Coordinates of C-alpha atoms in Angstrom, one line a residue:
X224 CA -3.6 -9.8 -8.4
X225 CA -7.2 -8.6 -8.4
X226 CA -8.7 -6.2 -11.0
X227 CA -12.3 -5.5 -10.1
X228 CA -13.8 -3.3 -12.8
X229 CA -17.0 -2.0 -14.1
X230 CA -19.0 0.9 -15.6
X231 CA -21.2 3.2 -13.6
X232 CA -22.9 6.5 -14.0
X233 CA -21.1 7.5 -10.8
X234 CA -17.8 7.7 -12.7
X235 CA -17.4 10.9 -14.7
X236 CA -14.3 9.5 -16.4
X237 CA -12.1 6.4 -16.5
X238 CA -10.5 6.1 -13.1
X239 CA -8.0 3.6 -11.7
X240 CA -7.1 3.1 -8.1
X241 CA -4.2 0.9 -6.9
X242 CA -3.5 -0.7 -3.6
X243 CA -1.1 -3.3 -2.3
X244 CA -0.8 -5.5 0.8
X245 CA 2.3 -7.2 1.9
X246 CA 0.3 -9.6 4.0
X247 CA -2.2 -10.3 1.3
X248 CA -6.0 -10.0 1.2
X249 CA -8.4 -12.9 1.0
X250 CA -10.2 -12.5 -2.3
X251 CA -11.7 -15.9 -3.2
X252 CA -9.0 -16.1 -6.0
X253 CA -9.0 -19.1 -8.3
X254 CA -5.7 -20.3 -7.0
X255 CA -6.8 -19.8 -3.3
X256 CA -3.9 -17.5 -2.6
X257 CA -4.2 -14.1 -1.0
X258 CA -4.1 -11.1 -3.3
X259 CA -1.2 -8.6 -2.9
X260 CA -1.9 -6.2 -5.7
X261 CA -5.4 -4.6 -6.4
X262 CA -6.3 -2.3 -9.3
X263 CA -9.9 -0.9 -9.3
X264 CA -11.0 0.3 -12.7
X265 CA -14.2 2.2 -13.2
X266 CA -15.6 4.1 -16.2
X267 CA -18.8 5.8 -17.2
X268 CA -21.3 3.7 -19.2
X269 CA -20.4 5.4 -22.4
X270 CA -17.1 7.1 -23.4
X271 CA -16.5 8.9 -26.6
X272 CA -12.9 7.7 -26.6
X273 CA -13.7 4.2 -25.3
X274 CA -10.5 3.8 -23.2
X275 CA -12.1 1.3 -20.8
X276 CA -11.4 -2.0 -22.6
X277 CA -8.0 -1.0 -24.1
X278 CA -6.9 0.2 -20.7
X279 CA -7.9 -3.1 -19.1
X280 CA -6.0 -5.0 -21.8
X281 CA -2.8 -2.9 -21.3
X282 CA -3.0 -3.3 -17.6
X283 CA -3.4 -7.1 -17.9
X284 CA -0.5 -7.2 -20.3
X285 CA 1.7 -5.2 -18.0
X286 CA 0.8 -7.3 -15.0
X287 CA 1.5 -10.5 -16.9
X288 CA 5.3 -9.9 -16.5
X289 CA 6.7 -11.0 -13.2
X290 CA 9.2 -8.2 -13.2
X291 CA 6.5 -5.6 -13.3
X292 CA 4.6 -7.2 -10.4
X293 CA 7.8 -7.3 -8.4
X294 CA 8.4 -3.7 -9.1
X295 CA 4.9 -2.7 -8.0
X296 CA 5.3 -4.7 -4.8
X297 CA 8.5 -2.7 -4.1
X298 CA 7.1 0.8 -4.8
X299 CA 6.6 3.0 -1.7
X300 CA 5.6 6.3 -3.2
X301 CA 3.3 7.8 -5.8
X302 CA 6.1 9.3 -8.0
X303 CA 7.7 5.9 -8.5
X304 CA 4.3 4.4 -9.3
X305 CA 3.7 7.0 -12.0
X306 CA 7.3 6.5 -13.3
X307 CA 6.7 2.8 -13.6
X308 CA 3.7 3.3 -15.9
X309 CA 5.3 6.1 -17.9
X310 CA 8.0 3.8 -19.3

């Protein structure tokens, strides 16, 4: 799993993009293994609601469960992706 994240003035609001690769992507991961799930998280430098850090925390907590990672790997459409995070 890779979660590149940051703040930038180019982001008008907190935005998350997701991608997956069954073959894996070389990512210079600590374990040396290819990455199969990628979440890109960007946010503006300042937010009134400050969702950036809490969102990162919730994402990491969600991804810490093997069953959630397996479900993400099996998803093949946007509606199932949204449903998984709506539970």
